[in-house]
Amino acid sequence: MGGFPEDPLSGSADDDIVSEGSNEFAGVPDSFQRLWTPHRMVYIQDGQQPHADDCPFCRAPGMSDEKALIVARGTHAYVLLNLFPYNSGHLLVVPYRHVAQYDEATPEEIVEIATLTQTAMRVLSAVSNCDGFNIGMNQGRIAGAGIADHLHQHIVPRWALDSNFFPIIAGTKAIPRLLGDVRREVAEGWPAAVE
Ligand SMILES: [Zn+2]
């Protein structure tokens, strides 16, 4: 894949997501629709729709880990599953502070984002046997950031055979694991003392 596809303004995928009440979760929308297997339980839960200018990355830490799909909380930043994963185990490392750009982050935030990223790689390797990672940040909407106003680093585990024909023929990406299951597995694999 090239970069991290995120396009919250694209039509059909976004419409499907809104109709399923998923906006109460934090995540970075992209242009793929997803074929959830075996079912889409996580998305079927109803809930209050957030206000349009509400920032999901600011709200998530105030929710339970299970509800917000958080796998680890640090002092300056936290880690959660992307609601719109490119692959199973697609994590986001997010500072608690609402800053948009990497060069606005404090030294403490940068260190913890980096440390959490390293831990995330180790945990994902241990629990999922992935073969590699895509790690990076989209800075600004023009660069593809779905939630451009709040800094977030993507960590996407990759497997040798994780690309298939679904995205090409149907604009759909098959995600074989439910988000709730993946969250629990990653959270349980996370070292008790981060740092
Ligand atoms: Zn925010």
Short mmCIF file of C-alpha atoms in Angstrom, two decimals, residues 14-195:
data_model
loop_
_atom_site.label_atom_id
_atom_site.label_comp_id
_atom_site.label_asym_id
_atom_site.label_seq_id
_atom_site.Cartn_x
_atom_site.Cartn_y
_atom_site.Cartn_z
CA ASP A 14 -18.69 7.55 5.17
CA ASP A 15 -22.43 7.37 4.81
CA ASP A 16 -22.43 3.69 5.76
CA ILE A 17 -20.32 4.42 8.80
CA VAL A 18 -22.54 7.20 10.06
CA SER A 19 -25.63 5.09 9.66
CA GLU A 20 -24.03 2.46 11.85
CA GLY A 21 -23.41 4.83 14.72
CA SER A 22 -19.66 4.40 14.70
CA ASN A 23 -18.93 8.08 15.18
CA GLU A 24 -18.90 7.61 18.90
CA PHE A 25 -15.56 5.85 18.48
CA ALA A 26 -12.26 7.43 17.62
CA GLY A 27 -10.89 6.53 14.25
CA VAL A 28 -9.60 7.83 11.00
CA PRO A 29 -12.00 7.30 8.11
CA ASP A 30 -10.68 6.35 4.73
CA SER A 31 -12.11 5.65 1.32
CA PHE A 32 -12.43 1.89 1.77
CA GLN A 33 -15.67 0.28 2.69
CA ARG A 34 -15.09 -2.73 4.89
CA LEU A 35 -16.45 -6.22 4.87
CA TRP A 36 -16.58 -7.14 8.51
CA THR A 37 -16.32 -10.82 9.28
CA PRO A 38 -17.83 -12.74 10.92
CA HIS A 39 -20.22 -9.91 11.76
CA ARG A 40 -20.24 -6.24 12.66
CA MET A 41 -21.25 -6.36 16.30
CA VAL A 42 -19.00 -3.52 17.36
CA TYR A 43 -20.67 -1.17 14.94
CA ILE A 44 -24.21 -2.15 15.71
CA GLN A 45 -24.23 -0.72 19.22
CA ASP A 46 -26.23 2.45 19.17
CA GLY A 47 -25.16 5.61 20.89
CA GLN A 48 -25.34 9.34 20.91
CA GLN A 49 -23.93 10.88 17.79
CA PRO A 50 -21.12 13.31 18.57
CA HIS A 51 -21.35 16.95 17.68
CA ALA A 52 -19.73 17.66 14.35
CA ASP A 53 -16.86 19.69 15.82
CA ASP A 54 -16.25 17.26 18.65
CA CYS A 55 -12.76 15.76 18.46
CA PRO A 56 -12.85 11.96 18.85
CA PHE A 57 -9.22 11.82 19.97
CA CYS A 58 -9.94 14.29 22.78
CA ARG A 59 -13.08 12.42 23.85
CA ALA A 60 -11.72 8.87 23.75
CA PRO A 61 -9.58 9.04 26.93
CA GLY A 62 -12.71 9.99 28.92
CA MET A 63 -14.39 6.74 27.88
CA SER A 64 -13.71 3.18 29.03
CA ASP A 65 -10.95 1.30 27.28
CA GLU A 66 -13.49 -1.09 25.83
CA LYS A 67 -15.78 1.63 24.53
CA ALA A 68 -12.99 3.77 23.08
CA LEU A 69 -10.94 0.79 21.83
CA ILE A 70 -7.96 1.98 23.90
CA VAL A 71 -5.21 -0.57 24.42
CA ALA A 72 -2.77 1.44 26.57
CA ARG A 73 -2.63 4.79 28.39
CA GLY A 74 0.62 6.63 29.04
CA THR A 75 1.33 9.94 30.77
CA HIS A 76 1.30 12.17 27.68
CA ALA A 77 -0.15 9.90 25.00
CA TYR A 78 -2.33 6.84 24.59
CA VAL A 79 -2.83 4.03 22.09
CA LEU A 80 -6.10 2.92 20.53
CA LEU A 81 -7.32 0.76 17.68
CA ASN A 82 -8.23 2.65 14.56
CA LEU A 83 -11.97 2.35 14.02
CA PHE A 84 -11.23 2.31 10.30
CA PRO A 85 -8.37 -0.18 10.16
CA TYR A 86 -6.26 -0.86 7.13
CA ASN A 87 -5.48 -4.22 8.73
CA SER A 88 -6.37 -6.05 11.91
CA GLY A 89 -4.41 -4.47 14.76
CA HIS A 90 -4.08 -1.06 13.09
CA LEU A 91 -3.14 1.15 16.07
CA LEU A 92 -2.98 4.90 16.53
CA VAL A 93 -0.65 6.58 19.05
CA VAL A 94 -2.21 9.89 20.08
CA PRO A 95 -1.10 12.67 22.45
CA TYR A 96 -3.77 13.67 24.96
CA ARG A 97 -3.20 17.31 24.02
CA HIS A 98 -5.12 18.61 21.00
CA VAL A 99 -2.28 19.59 18.68
CA ALA A 100 -2.27 19.14 14.94
CA GLN A 101 1.32 19.04 13.85
CA TYR A 102 4.27 16.91 14.95
CA ASP A 103 6.41 20.01 15.38
CA GLU A 104 3.90 21.34 17.91
CA ALA A 105 4.38 18.36 20.21
CA THR A 106 6.48 18.83 23.33
CA PRO A 107 9.69 16.83 23.85
CA GLU A 108 7.87 14.75 26.48
CA GLU A 109 5.05 13.97 24.04
CA ILE A 110 7.50 13.05 21.27
CA VAL A 111 9.41 10.69 23.54
CA GLU A 112 6.28 8.97 24.73
CA ILE A 113 4.79 8.67 21.23
CA ALA A 114 8.05 7.02 20.17
CA THR A 115 8.18 4.74 23.20
CA LEU A 116 4.56 3.68 22.80
CA THR A 117 5.23 3.01 19.12
CA GLN A 118 8.09 0.68 20.01
CA THR A 119 5.96 -1.14 22.57
CA ALA A 120 3.11 -1.41 20.08
CA MET A 121 5.44 -3.05 17.55
CA ARG A 122 6.60 -5.61 20.12
CA VAL A 123 3.08 -6.38 21.27
CA LEU A 124 1.71 -6.70 17.74
CA SER A 125 4.62 -8.94 16.77
CA ALA A 126 3.98 -11.15 19.79
CA VAL A 127 0.21 -11.46 19.48
CA SER A 128 -0.22 -11.45 15.71
CA ASN A 129 3.00 -12.81 14.17
CA CYS A 130 3.00 -9.97 11.67
CA ASP A 131 5.82 -9.82 9.14
CA GLY A 132 6.32 -6.05 9.07
CA PHE A 133 4.82 -2.62 9.78
CA ASN A 134 3.85 0.63 8.13
CA ILE A 135 4.41 3.45 10.62
CA GLY A 136 3.82 7.10 10.01
CA MET A 137 1.80 10.28 10.22
CA ASN A 138 -0.29 12.12 7.67
CA GLN A 139 0.14 15.80 8.43
CA GLY A 140 -2.68 17.99 7.16
CA ARG A 141 -5.76 17.16 5.11
CA ILE A 142 -3.87 17.62 1.87
CA ALA A 143 -1.57 14.78 3.01
CA GLY A 144 -4.52 12.54 3.75
CA ALA A 145 -5.13 13.04 7.46
CA GLY A 146 -8.72 12.08 8.27
CA ILE A 147 -8.64 13.89 11.60
CA ALA A 148 -6.16 16.59 10.73
CA ASP A 149 -6.56 18.67 13.88
CA HIS A 150 -5.29 16.07 16.32
CA LEU A 151 -1.90 14.46 15.82
CA HIS A 152 -1.85 10.68 15.52
CA GLN A 153 0.71 8.11 14.46
CA HIS A 154 -0.40 5.04 12.55
CA ILE A 155 1.04 1.61 13.23
CA VAL A 156 -0.19 -0.90 10.67
CA PRO A 157 0.90 -4.52 11.03
CA ARG A 158 1.55 -6.26 7.73
CA TRP A 159 1.54 -9.89 6.73
CA ALA A 160 3.07 -11.35 3.63
CA LEU A 161 -0.32 -12.25 2.19
CA ASP A 162 -2.46 -9.43 3.56
CA SER A 163 -3.22 -7.86 0.21
CA ASN A 164 -6.00 -9.50 -1.71
CA PHE A 165 -8.38 -8.73 -4.51
CA PHE A 166 -11.14 -7.19 -2.38
CA PRO A 167 -9.94 -3.57 -2.49
CA ILE A 168 -9.41 -3.75 -6.22
CA ILE A 169 -12.68 -5.27 -7.29
CA ALA A 170 -15.07 -3.87 -4.73
CA GLY A 171 -13.48 -0.94 -2.90
CA THR A 172 -13.83 -3.19 0.13
CA LYS A 173 -11.22 -4.48 2.49
CA ALA A 174 -11.85 -7.65 4.45
CA ILE A 175 -10.98 -7.32 8.13
CA PRO A 176 -10.99 -10.81 9.60
CA ARG A 177 -11.06 -9.90 13.27
CA LEU A 178 -13.59 -7.97 15.30
CA LEU A 179 -12.25 -4.77 16.80
CA GLY A 180 -13.29 -5.73 20.33
CA ASP A 181 -11.43 -9.03 20.14
CA VAL A 182 -8.32 -7.40 18.74
CA ARG A 183 -8.42 -4.66 21.40
CA ARG A 184 -8.56 -7.18 24.23
CA GLU A 185 -5.76 -9.26 22.79
CA VAL A 186 -3.44 -6.28 22.30
CA ALA A 187 -4.33 -4.76 25.68
CA GLU A 188 -3.64 -8.05 27.46
CA GLY A 189 -0.31 -8.35 25.66
CA TRP A 190 0.72 -4.81 26.62
CA PRO A 191 3.42 -4.65 29.33
CA ALA A 192 1.97 -3.56 32.67
CA ALA A 193 4.51 -0.80 33.13
CA VAL A 194 4.87 1.27 29.98
CA GLU A 195 8.21 3.12 29.72
#
